[in-house]
mmCIF file of C-alpha atoms in Angstrom:
data_model
loop_
_atom_site.group_PDB
_atom_site.id
_atom_site.type_symbol
_atom_site.label_atom_id
_atom_site.label_comp_id
_atom_site.label_asym_id
_atom_site.label_seq_id
_atom_site.Cartn_x
_atom_site.Cartn_y
_atom_site.Cartn_z
ATOM 1 C CA MET A 1320 -140.110 -38.610 119.917
ATOM 2 C CA SER A 1321 -139.688 -34.843 120.417
ATOM 3 C CA LYS A 1322 -138.366 -34.868 124.008
ATOM 4 C CA GLU A 1323 -135.932 -37.687 123.385
ATOM 5 C CA ARG A 1324 -134.881 -36.329 119.989
ATOM 6 C CA ASN A 1325 -134.539 -32.782 121.157
ATOM 7 C CA SER A 1326 -132.260 -33.832 124.009
ATOM 8 C CA LYS A 1327 -129.569 -34.588 121.439
ATOM 9 C CA ASN A 1328 -129.138 -30.860 120.841
ATOM 10 C CA LYS A 1329 -127.877 -30.420 124.432
ATOM 11 C CA PHE A 1330 -124.145 -30.301 124.899
ATOM 12 C CA PRO A 1331 -122.976 -33.611 126.485
ATOM 13 C CA LEU A 1332 -121.511 -33.220 129.983
ATOM 14 C CA ASN A 1333 -119.867 -36.595 130.547
ATOM 15 C CA ASN A 1334 -118.726 -39.727 128.772
ATOM 16 C CA ALA A 1335 -122.110 -41.475 129.110
ATOM 17 C CA GLU A 1336 -123.811 -38.482 127.417
ATOM 18 C CA TYR A 1337 -121.108 -38.463 124.754
ATOM 19 C CA ILE A 1338 -121.761 -42.165 123.954
ATOM 20 C CA GLU A 1339 -125.539 -41.586 124.057
ATOM 21 C CA SER A 1340 -125.146 -38.607 121.647
ATOM 22 C CA ILE A 1341 -123.015 -40.666 119.211
ATOM 23 C CA ASN A 1342 -125.524 -43.527 119.357
ATOM 24 C CA LYS A 1343 -128.380 -41.177 118.501
ATOM 25 C CA GLN A 1344 -126.444 -39.647 115.592
ATOM 26 C CA LEU A 1345 -125.863 -43.158 114.130
ATOM 27 C CA SER A 1346 -129.540 -44.158 114.339
ATOM 28 C CA TRP A 1347 -132.736 -42.953 112.682
ATOM 29 C CA VAL A 1348 -136.416 -42.836 113.500
ATOM 30 C CA GLU A 1349 -138.975 -42.615 110.714
ATOM 31 C CA ASP A 1350 -142.033 -40.415 111.207
ATOM 32 C CA ASP A 1351 -145.646 -41.449 110.530
ATOM 33 C CA ARG A 1352 -145.346 -40.629 106.821
ATOM 34 C CA ASN A 1353 -142.753 -43.359 106.269
ATOM 35 C CA GLY A 1354 -140.183 -40.679 105.601
ATOM 36 C CA PHE A 1355 -137.797 -38.585 107.534
ATOM 37 C CA SER A 1356 -138.686 -35.866 109.960
ATOM 38 C CA SER A 1357 -137.710 -32.460 108.471
ATOM 39 C CA GLN A 1358 -136.212 -31.402 111.781
ATOM 40 C CA ASN A 1359 -133.605 -32.850 114.156
ATOM 41 C CA LEU A 1360 -132.287 -35.423 111.665
ATOM 42 C CA THR A 1361 -129.437 -37.627 112.867
ATOM 43 C CA LEU A 1362 -126.159 -38.026 110.979
ATOM 44 C CA LYS A 1363 -127.238 -41.460 109.732
ATOM 45 C CA GLU A 1364 -130.487 -40.040 108.466
ATOM 46 C CA TYR A 1365 -128.675 -37.317 106.591
ATOM 47 C CA VAL A 1366 -126.356 -39.903 104.996
ATOM 48 C CA ARG A 1367 -129.309 -42.028 103.962
ATOM 49 C CA LYS A 1368 -131.145 -39.055 102.416
ATOM 50 C CA ILE A 1369 -128.030 -38.205 100.444
ATOM 51 C CA TYR A 1370 -127.695 -41.826 99.302
ATOM 52 C CA LEU A 1371 -131.359 -41.923 98.167
ATOM 53 C CA ALA A 1372 -130.912 -38.682 96.285
ATOM 54 C CA LEU A 1373 -127.814 -39.935 94.547
ATOM 55 C CA SER A 1374 -129.530 -43.189 93.686
ATOM 56 C CA GLU A 1375 -132.506 -41.372 92.222
ATOM 57 C CA ASN A 1376 -130.221 -39.106 90.197
ATOM 58 C CA GLU A 1377 -128.251 -42.136 88.854
ATOM 59 C CA PHE A 1378 -131.482 -43.866 87.843
ATOM 60 C CA SER A 1379 -132.617 -40.753 86.018
ATOM 61 C CA LYS A 1380 -129.273 -40.622 84.129
ATOM 62 C CA GLU A 1381 -129.581 -44.253 83.124
ATOM 63 C CA LYS A 1382 -133.113 -43.770 82.026
ATOM 64 C CA ARG A 1383 -132.159 -40.774 79.883
ATOM 65 C CA LYS A 1384 -129.191 -42.671 78.469
ATOM 66 C CA LYS A 1385 -131.400 -45.618 77.580
ATOM 67 C CA GLY A 1386 -133.899 -43.300 75.896
ATOM 68 C CA ASN A 1387 -131.215 -41.601 73.843
ATOM 69 C CA GLU A 1388 -129.841 -44.995 72.790
ATOM 70 C CA ASP A 1389 -133.310 -46.110 71.672
ATOM 71 C CA ILE A 1390 -133.810 -42.873 69.688
ATOM 72 C CA ASP A 1391 -130.400 -43.280 68.054
ATOM 73 C CA PHE A 1392 -131.114 -46.911 67.192
ATOM 74 C CA PHE A 1393 -134.485 -46.263 65.620
ATOM 75 C CA SER A 1394 -133.194 -43.242 63.713
ATOM 76 C CA ARG A 1395 -130.388 -45.230 62.202
ATOM 77 C CA ILE A 1396 -132.610 -48.214 61.291
ATOM 78 C CA SER A 1397 -135.195 -45.827 59.807
ATOM 79 C CA CYS A 1398 -132.545 -44.230 57.584
ATOM 80 C CA GLY A 1399 -131.479 -47.626 56.342
ATOM 81 C CA ILE A 1400 -134.993 -49.000 55.692
ATOM 82 C CA ILE A 1401 -136.351 -45.835 54.035
ATOM 83 C CA GLY A 1402 -133.176 -45.455 51.993
ATOM 84 C CA ILE A 1403 -133.459 -48.967 50.592
ATOM 85 C CA PHE A 1404 -137.156 -48.449 49.892
ATOM 86 C CA LEU A 1405 -136.655 -45.161 48.045
ATOM 87 C CA THR A 1406 -133.643 -46.434 46.086
ATOM 88 C CA VAL A 1407 -135.441 -49.550 44.842
ATOM 89 C CA SER A 1408 -138.908 -48.044 44.317
ATOM 90 C CA ALA A 1409 -138.049 -44.518 43.020
ATOM 91 C CA ARG A 1410 -139.052 -45.317 39.462
ATOM 92 C CA ASN A 1411 -142.393 -46.967 40.412
ATOM 93 C CA ILE A 1412 -143.330 -44.154 42.739
ATOM 94 C CA ALA A 1413 -142.466 -41.523 40.138
ATOM 95 C CA ASP A 1414 -144.602 -43.376 37.542
ATOM 96 C CA ASN A 1415 -147.613 -43.430 39.848
ATOM 97 C CA TYR A 1416 -147.181 -39.886 41.159
ATOM 98 C CA LEU A 1417 -146.074 -37.662 38.224
ATOM 99 C CA TRP A 1418 -145.434 -34.668 40.423
ATOM 100 C CA ILE A 1419 -142.557 -36.472 42.163
ATOM 101 C CA SER A 1420 -139.129 -36.629 40.493
ATOM 102 C CA GLU A 1421 -137.543 -40.014 40.192
ATOM 103 C CA SER A 1422 -134.074 -38.478 40.511
ATOM 104 C CA PHE A 1423 -135.083 -36.679 43.745
ATOM 105 C CA LEU A 1424 -136.408 -39.882 45.313
ATOM 106 C CA PHE A 1425 -133.476 -42.005 44.151
ATOM 107 C CA TYR A 1426 -130.780 -39.651 45.393
ATOM 108 C CA LEU A 1427 -132.701 -38.979 48.620
ATOM 109 C CA GLY A 1428 -132.615 -42.745 49.192
ATOM 110 C CA MET A 1429 -128.864 -42.786 48.390
ATOM 111 C CA THR A 1430 -128.329 -39.966 50.923
ATOM 112 C CA LEU A 1431 -130.172 -41.842 53.635
ATOM 113 C CA LEU A 1432 -128.172 -44.978 52.904
ATOM 114 C CA THR A 1433 -124.937 -42.955 53.118
ATOM 115 C CA ILE A 1434 -125.994 -41.540 56.513
ATOM 116 C CA PHE A 1435 -126.835 -45.044 57.782
ATOM 117 C CA LEU A 1436 -123.572 -46.562 56.597
ATOM 118 C CA VAL A 1437 -121.334 -43.760 57.848
ATOM 119 C CA ILE A 1438 -122.957 -43.792 61.308
ATOM 120 C CA SER A 1439 -122.747 -47.601 61.424
ATOM 121 C CA LEU A 1440 -119.006 -47.485 60.536
ATOM 122 C CA GLU A 1441 -118.404 -44.829 63.134
ATOM 123 C CA ARG A 1442 -119.854 -47.107 65.825
ATOM 124 C CA VAL A 1443 -117.354 -49.890 64.983
ATOM 125 C CA SER A 1444 -114.987 -50.301 67.971
ATOM 126 C CA LEU A 1445 -111.818 -50.021 65.903
ATOM 127 C CA VAL A 1446 -112.969 -46.798 64.201
ATOM 128 C CA LYS A 1447 -114.196 -45.264 67.427
ATOM 129 C CA ALA A 1448 -110.867 -46.064 69.132
ATOM 130 C CA LEU A 1449 -108.797 -44.608 66.322
ATOM 131 C CA TRP A 1450 -110.962 -41.527 65.831
ATOM 132 C CA GLU A 1451 -110.387 -40.433 69.452
ATOM 133 C CA TYR A 1452 -106.741 -39.573 68.640
ATOM 134 C CA SER A 1453 -106.166 -36.015 67.421
ATOM 135 C CA PHE A 1454 -103.379 -37.153 65.077
ATOM 136 C CA VAL A 1455 -105.878 -39.393 63.203
ATOM 137 C CA LYS A 1456 -108.297 -36.588 62.784
ATOM 138 C CA PHE A 1457 -105.558 -34.175 61.713
ATOM 139 C CA SER A 1458 -104.167 -36.720 59.153
ATOM 140 C CA ALA A 1459 -107.658 -37.363 57.761
ATOM 141 C CA SER A 1460 -108.310 -33.686 57.374
ATOM 142 C CA ILE A 1461 -104.981 -33.102 55.619
ATOM 143 C CA GLY A 1462 -105.568 -36.082 53.341
ATOM 144 C CA PHE A 1463 -109.067 -35.011 52.381
ATOM 145 C CA ALA A 1464 -107.905 -31.420 51.772
ATOM 146 C CA GLY A 1465 -105.121 -32.744 49.563
ATOM 147 C CA LEU A 1466 -107.557 -34.903 47.558
ATOM 148 C CA LEU A 1467 -109.959 -31.973 47.193
ATOM 149 C CA LEU A 1468 -107.148 -29.724 45.955
ATOM 150 C CA TYR A 1469 -106.009 -32.309 43.476
ATOM 151 C CA CYS A 1470 -109.546 -32.839 42.125
ATOM 152 C CA ASN A 1471 -109.986 -29.039 41.859
ATOM 153 C CA SER A 1472 -106.883 -28.785 39.729
ATOM 154 C CA GLU A 1473 -107.919 -31.722 37.587
ATOM 155 C CA SER A 1474 -111.367 -30.211 37.009
ATOM 156 C CA SER A 1475 -109.700 -26.986 35.919
ATOM 157 C CA SER A 1476 -107.534 -29.010 33.487
ATOM 158 C CA VAL A 1477 -110.567 -30.753 31.992
ATOM 159 C CA ILE A 1478 -112.492 -27.462 31.498
ATOM 160 C CA ASN A 1479 -109.429 -25.817 30.011
ATOM 161 C CA SER A 1480 -108.874 -28.672 27.559
ATOM 162 C CA ILE A 1481 -112.511 -28.260 26.313
ATOM 163 C CA PHE A 1482 -112.874 -24.497 26.102
ATOM 164 C CA GLY A 1483 -109.228 -23.341 25.986
ATOM 165 C CA VAL A 1484 -109.861 -20.588 28.559
ATOM 166 C CA ASP A 1485 -109.319 -20.021 32.270
ATOM 167 C CA ALA A 1486 -111.555 -22.486 34.115
ATOM 168 C CA SER A 1487 -112.361 -19.919 36.849
ATOM 169 C CA VAL A 1488 -115.128 -18.412 34.663
ATOM 170 C CA PHE A 1489 -116.965 -21.733 34.837
ATOM 171 C CA VAL A 1490 -117.582 -21.548 38.581
ATOM 172 C CA TYR A 1491 -120.524 -23.907 39.029
ATOM 173 C CA SER A 1492 -119.399 -26.471 36.440
ATOM 174 C CA LYS A 1493 -115.989 -26.605 38.048
ATOM 175 C CA SER A 1494 -117.412 -27.196 41.519
ATOM 176 C CA ILE A 1495 -119.628 -30.137 40.505
ATOM 177 C CA LEU A 1496 -116.908 -31.613 38.319
ATOM 178 C CA THR A 1497 -114.532 -31.433 41.316
ATOM 179 C CA GLY A 1498 -117.117 -33.550 43.284
ATOM 180 C CA LEU A 1499 -117.325 -36.127 40.457
ATOM 181 C CA LEU A 1500 -113.525 -36.431 40.340
ATOM 182 C CA LEU A 1501 -113.409 -36.850 44.134
ATOM 183 C CA LEU A 1502 -115.966 -39.616 43.861
ATOM 184 C CA LYS A 1503 -113.801 -41.307 41.205
ATOM 185 C CA ILE A 1504 -110.697 -41.113 43.395
ATOM 186 C CA LEU A 1505 -112.510 -42.602 46.353
ATOM 187 C CA SER A 1506 -113.469 -45.777 44.421
ATOM 188 C CA PRO A 1507 -111.159 -47.995 46.608
ATOM 189 C CA ILE A 1508 -113.280 -47.116 49.629
ATOM 190 C CA PHE A 1509 -116.409 -48.392 47.832
ATOM 191 C CA TRP A 1510 -114.597 -51.691 47.119
ATOM 192 C CA VAL A 1511 -113.842 -52.042 50.808
ATOM 193 C CA VAL A 1512 -117.489 -51.361 51.676
ATOM 194 C CA VAL A 1513 -118.603 -53.990 49.162
ATOM 195 C CA ALA A 1514 -116.262 -56.511 50.737
ATOM 196 C CA SER A 1515 -117.634 -55.682 54.168
ATOM 197 C CA SER A 1516 -121.221 -56.161 52.941
ATOM 198 C CA LEU A 1517 -120.310 -59.600 51.531
ATOM 199 C CA ILE A 1518 -118.841 -60.571 54.914
ATOM 200 C CA GLN A 1519 -122.018 -59.407 56.680
ATOM 201 C CA PHE A 1520 -124.104 -61.476 54.260
ATOM 202 C CA VAL A 1521 -122.038 -64.569 55.174
ATOM 203 C CA VAL A 1522 -122.375 -63.863 58.892
ATOM 204 C CA PHE A 1523 -126.139 -63.334 58.466
ATOM 205 C CA PHE A 1524 -126.662 -66.657 56.690
ATOM 206 C CA LEU A 1525 -124.471 -68.547 59.132
ATOM 207 C CA TYR A 1526 -126.570 -67.274 62.085
ATOM 208 C CA LEU A 1527 -129.765 -67.856 60.075
ATOM 209 C CA ARG A 1528 -128.876 -71.581 59.923
ATOM 210 C CA LYS A 1529 -128.767 -71.509 63.734
ATOM 211 C CA ASP A 1530 -132.272 -69.988 63.830
ATOM 212 C CA LYS A 1531 -130.841 -66.565 64.782
ATOM 213 C CA VAL A 1532 -131.668 -63.458 62.859
ATOM 214 C CA LEU A 1533 -129.261 -60.511 62.887
ATOM 215 C CA GLY A 1534 -131.449 -57.769 61.439
ATOM 216 C CA ARG A 1535 -128.968 -54.952 61.729
ATOM 217 C CA GLN A 1536 -126.245 -56.942 59.935
ATOM 218 C CA PHE A 1537 -128.601 -57.791 57.102
ATOM 219 C CA LEU A 1538 -129.686 -54.205 56.773
ATOM 220 C CA TYR A 1539 -126.094 -53.030 56.714
ATOM 221 C CA ALA A 1540 -125.159 -55.612 54.104
ATOM 222 C CA VAL A 1541 -128.035 -54.679 51.766
ATOM 223 C CA SER A 1542 -127.379 -50.944 52.207
ATOM 224 C CA ALA A 1543 -123.675 -51.246 51.621
ATOM 225 C CA PHE A 1544 -124.129 -53.433 48.582
ATOM 226 C CA LEU A 1545 -126.686 -51.099 47.009
ATOM 227 C CA LEU A 1546 -124.730 -47.894 47.641
ATOM 228 C CA SER A 1547 -121.303 -49.152 46.732
ATOM 229 C CA GLY A 1548 -122.521 -51.150 43.776
ATOM 230 C CA TYR A 1549 -124.273 -48.049 42.357
ATOM 231 C CA PHE A 1550 -121.278 -45.762 42.715
ATOM 232 C CA LEU A 1551 -118.813 -48.300 41.398
ATOM 233 C CA ASN A 1552 -121.006 -48.771 38.334
ATOM 234 C CA VAL A 1553 -121.176 -44.991 37.838
ATOM 235 C CA ILE A 1554 -117.397 -44.640 38.300
ATOM 236 C CA SER A 1555 -116.526 -47.370 35.816
ATOM 237 C CA ASN A 1556 -119.074 -46.532 33.120
ATOM 238 C CA SER A 1557 -119.898 -42.844 33.502
ATOM 239 C CA LEU A 1558 -116.692 -41.194 34.751
ATOM 240 C CA SER A 1559 -114.166 -42.254 32.195
ATOM 241 C CA ASP A 1560 -112.032 -39.513 30.610
ATOM 242 C CA ASN A 1561 -114.304 -39.052 27.547
ATOM 243 C CA GLU A 1562 -117.426 -39.120 29.738
ATOM 244 C CA LEU A 1563 -115.978 -36.560 32.124
ATOM 245 C CA GLU A 1564 -115.249 -34.141 29.252
ATOM 246 C CA PHE A 1565 -118.783 -34.470 27.904
ATOM 247 C CA LYS A 1566 -120.299 -34.045 31.389
ATOM 248 C CA ALA A 1567 -118.167 -30.968 31.901
ATOM 249 C CA TYR A 1568 -119.403 -29.585 28.560
ATOM 250 C CA LYS A 1569 -123.027 -30.229 29.554
ATOM 251 C CA LEU A 1570 -122.539 -28.773 32.987
ATOM 252 C CA ALA A 1571 -121.160 -25.578 31.461
ATOM 253 C CA HIS A 1572 -124.272 -25.249 29.294
ATOM 254 C CA TYR A 1573 -126.623 -25.962 32.176
ATOM 255 C CA LEU A 1574 -124.989 -23.750 34.775
ATOM 256 C CA ASP A 1575 -122.599 -21.193 33.345
ATOM 257 C CA PHE A 1576 -123.549 -20.285 29.767
ATOM 258 C CA ASN A 1577 -126.087 -17.489 29.519
ATOM 259 C CA GLU A 1578 -128.583 -16.551 26.852
ATOM 260 C CA LYS A 1579 -128.778 -12.927 27.908
ATOM 261 C CA ILE A 1580 -125.549 -11.478 26.553
ATOM 262 C CA TYR A 1581 -126.055 -7.719 26.061
ATOM 263 C CA CYS A 1582 -124.204 -7.474 22.721
ATOM 264 C CA LEU A 1583 -125.551 -10.580 21.074
ATOM 265 C CA ASP A 1584 -128.662 -8.842 19.757
ATOM 266 C CA LYS A 1585 -126.565 -7.642 16.834
ATOM 267 C CA LEU A 1586 -125.629 -11.190 15.778
ATOM 268 C CA PRO A 1587 -127.694 -13.395 13.436
ATOM 269 C CA ASN A 1588 -129.495 -16.508 14.811
ATOM 270 C CA ILE A 1589 -129.299 -15.008 18.243
ATOM 271 C CA GLU A 1590 -131.918 -17.496 19.608
ATOM 272 C CA ARG A 1591 -129.440 -20.375 19.208
ATOM 273 C CA VAL A 1592 -126.356 -18.682 20.750
ATOM 274 C CA VAL A 1593 -125.271 -18.696 24.367
ATOM 275 C CA GLY A 1594 -122.164 -17.221 25.963
ATOM 276 C CA VAL A 1595 -120.058 -16.802 29.071
ATOM 277 C CA TYR A 1596 -118.176 -13.627 30.102
ATOM 278 C CA LEU A 1597 -114.381 -14.051 30.169
ATOM 279 C CA SER A 1598 -113.446 -10.649 31.637
ATOM 280 C CA PRO A 1599 -114.504 -8.783 34.773
ATOM 281 C CA SER A 1600 -115.715 -5.897 32.589
ATOM 282 C CA ASN A 1601 -118.011 -8.239 30.622
ATOM 283 C CA ASP A 1602 -116.488 -7.163 27.330
ATOM 284 C CA VAL A 1603 -115.057 -10.470 26.131
ATOM 285 C CA VAL A 1604 -117.532 -13.346 25.638
ATOM 286 C CA LEU A 1605 -116.990 -16.967 24.662
ATOM 287 C CA LEU A 1606 -119.847 -18.202 22.455
ATOM 288 C CA ASP A 1607 -121.332 -21.593 21.621
ATOM 289 C CA ASN A 1608 -124.488 -23.015 20.064
ATOM 290 C CA LYS A 1609 -127.243 -23.676 22.566
ATOM 291 C CA LEU A 1610 -127.289 -27.271 23.760
ATOM 292 C CA GLU A 1611 -130.849 -28.642 23.447
ATOM 293 C CA ILE A 1612 -130.938 -31.423 25.989
ATOM 294 C CA GLU A 1613 -133.630 -32.206 28.577
ATOM 295 C CA GLU A 1614 -132.592 -34.788 31.109
ATOM 296 C CA SER A 1615 -132.860 -35.617 34.776
ATOM 297 C CA ALA A 1616 -130.019 -35.760 37.266
ATOM 298 C CA LYS A 1617 -130.066 -39.546 37.114
ATOM 299 C CA SER A 1618 -129.980 -39.549 33.301
ATOM 300 C CA PHE A 1619 -127.135 -37.051 33.466
ATOM 301 C CA MET A 1620 -125.068 -39.514 35.529
ATOM 302 C CA HIS A 1621 -125.882 -42.635 33.577
ATOM 303 C CA ARG A 1622 -126.272 -41.766 29.871
ATOM 304 C CA SER A 1623 -123.171 -41.970 27.732
ATOM 305 C CA PHE A 1624 -122.094 -39.238 25.286
ATOM 306 C CA ILE A 1625 -122.671 -41.829 22.507
ATOM 307 C CA ASP A 1626 -126.415 -41.789 23.321
ATOM 308 C CA TYR A 1627 -126.721 -38.089 22.574
ATOM 309 C CA GLY A 1628 -125.001 -37.914 19.170
ATOM 310 C CA ILE A 1629 -123.413 -34.627 20.118
ATOM 311 C CA GLU A 1630 -119.747 -33.765 19.628
ATOM 312 C CA ILE A 1631 -117.838 -31.157 21.588
ATOM 313 C CA PRO A 1632 -116.674 -28.410 19.202
ATOM 314 C CA GLU A 1633 -112.915 -28.255 18.669
ATOM 315 C CA GLU A 1634 -112.946 -24.429 18.648
ATOM 316 C CA PHE A 1635 -115.171 -21.760 20.222
ATOM 317 C CA HIS A 1636 -115.763 -18.215 19.059
ATOM 318 C CA VAL A 1637 -114.630 -15.380 21.327
ATOM 319 C CA ILE A 1638 -115.926 -11.901 20.653
ATOM 320 C CA ASN A 1639 -115.281 -8.410 22.044
ATOM 321 C CA CYS A 1640 -118.509 -6.584 22.689
ATOM 322 C CA GLN A 1641 -116.873 -3.197 22.401
ATOM 323 C CA LYS A 1642 -115.750 -3.900 18.823
ATOM 324 C CA ILE A 1643 -119.272 -5.013 17.854
ATOM 325 C CA ASN A 1644 -120.788 -1.787 19.181
#
């Protein structure tokens, strides 16, 4: 092979040698290792090596893409299955294992269901097509920011109606109350999700009659029904105007009122009094009787103010620590 192959490196002198040189460049000879010789490769051999390299690279890309799709699929399905299991079994698990909080398990399950549903909705062709437009993203951002601003002002109004002071001193209570109000405003979305879950149930049973099982559709239907049904129940029963005021009152006692007020040691029955500072200099304090309630996060969301037998005071005492001293 060497003498014949090496002759192609000589400069052709006539038409016959030109034709012979072109013929050699458009042919290949494989060596004994069923591969290509590392030296003196023809043009066709170079093209074939490039083609094989590109094919191998394309195969690797497809393999990685398939692997990523499998991981994405199993991750989504796992979120849905584990979310349903934790949501339904939270109480039984907490009863058997006292060191685990029922509220933690229940809301962890709700979080996983939310992740599963949001990702599933994002993969819908219509949503994917619309979300690619910058105007849709911009409009959604503006709309959400507007809703958040409205809920923030409403939470300030609720706190002000209870305590009669600037709501900015109740930082943590105001933040959580804003989230609850946002949840209440978004109730139409949950009705849409419930409707979509019912449609998926119908589709599932229609295919089931044809001996076809659509596992993902059934999982979506169950997840959507559990999540939306729960939040719609909370919104209708636990986020009415009276309930919101009582929840804001409890949140203030849980998160913003403080037992350690430096000038309260001069007051009688100090062990039953809590306060919150109303001024940057910590001189003016709003006082209230300590609220003796022990409840979980789930009980906080579900129990009505009627169950507690506690009334929100119509007036609160405000003292100036400098005058006491």
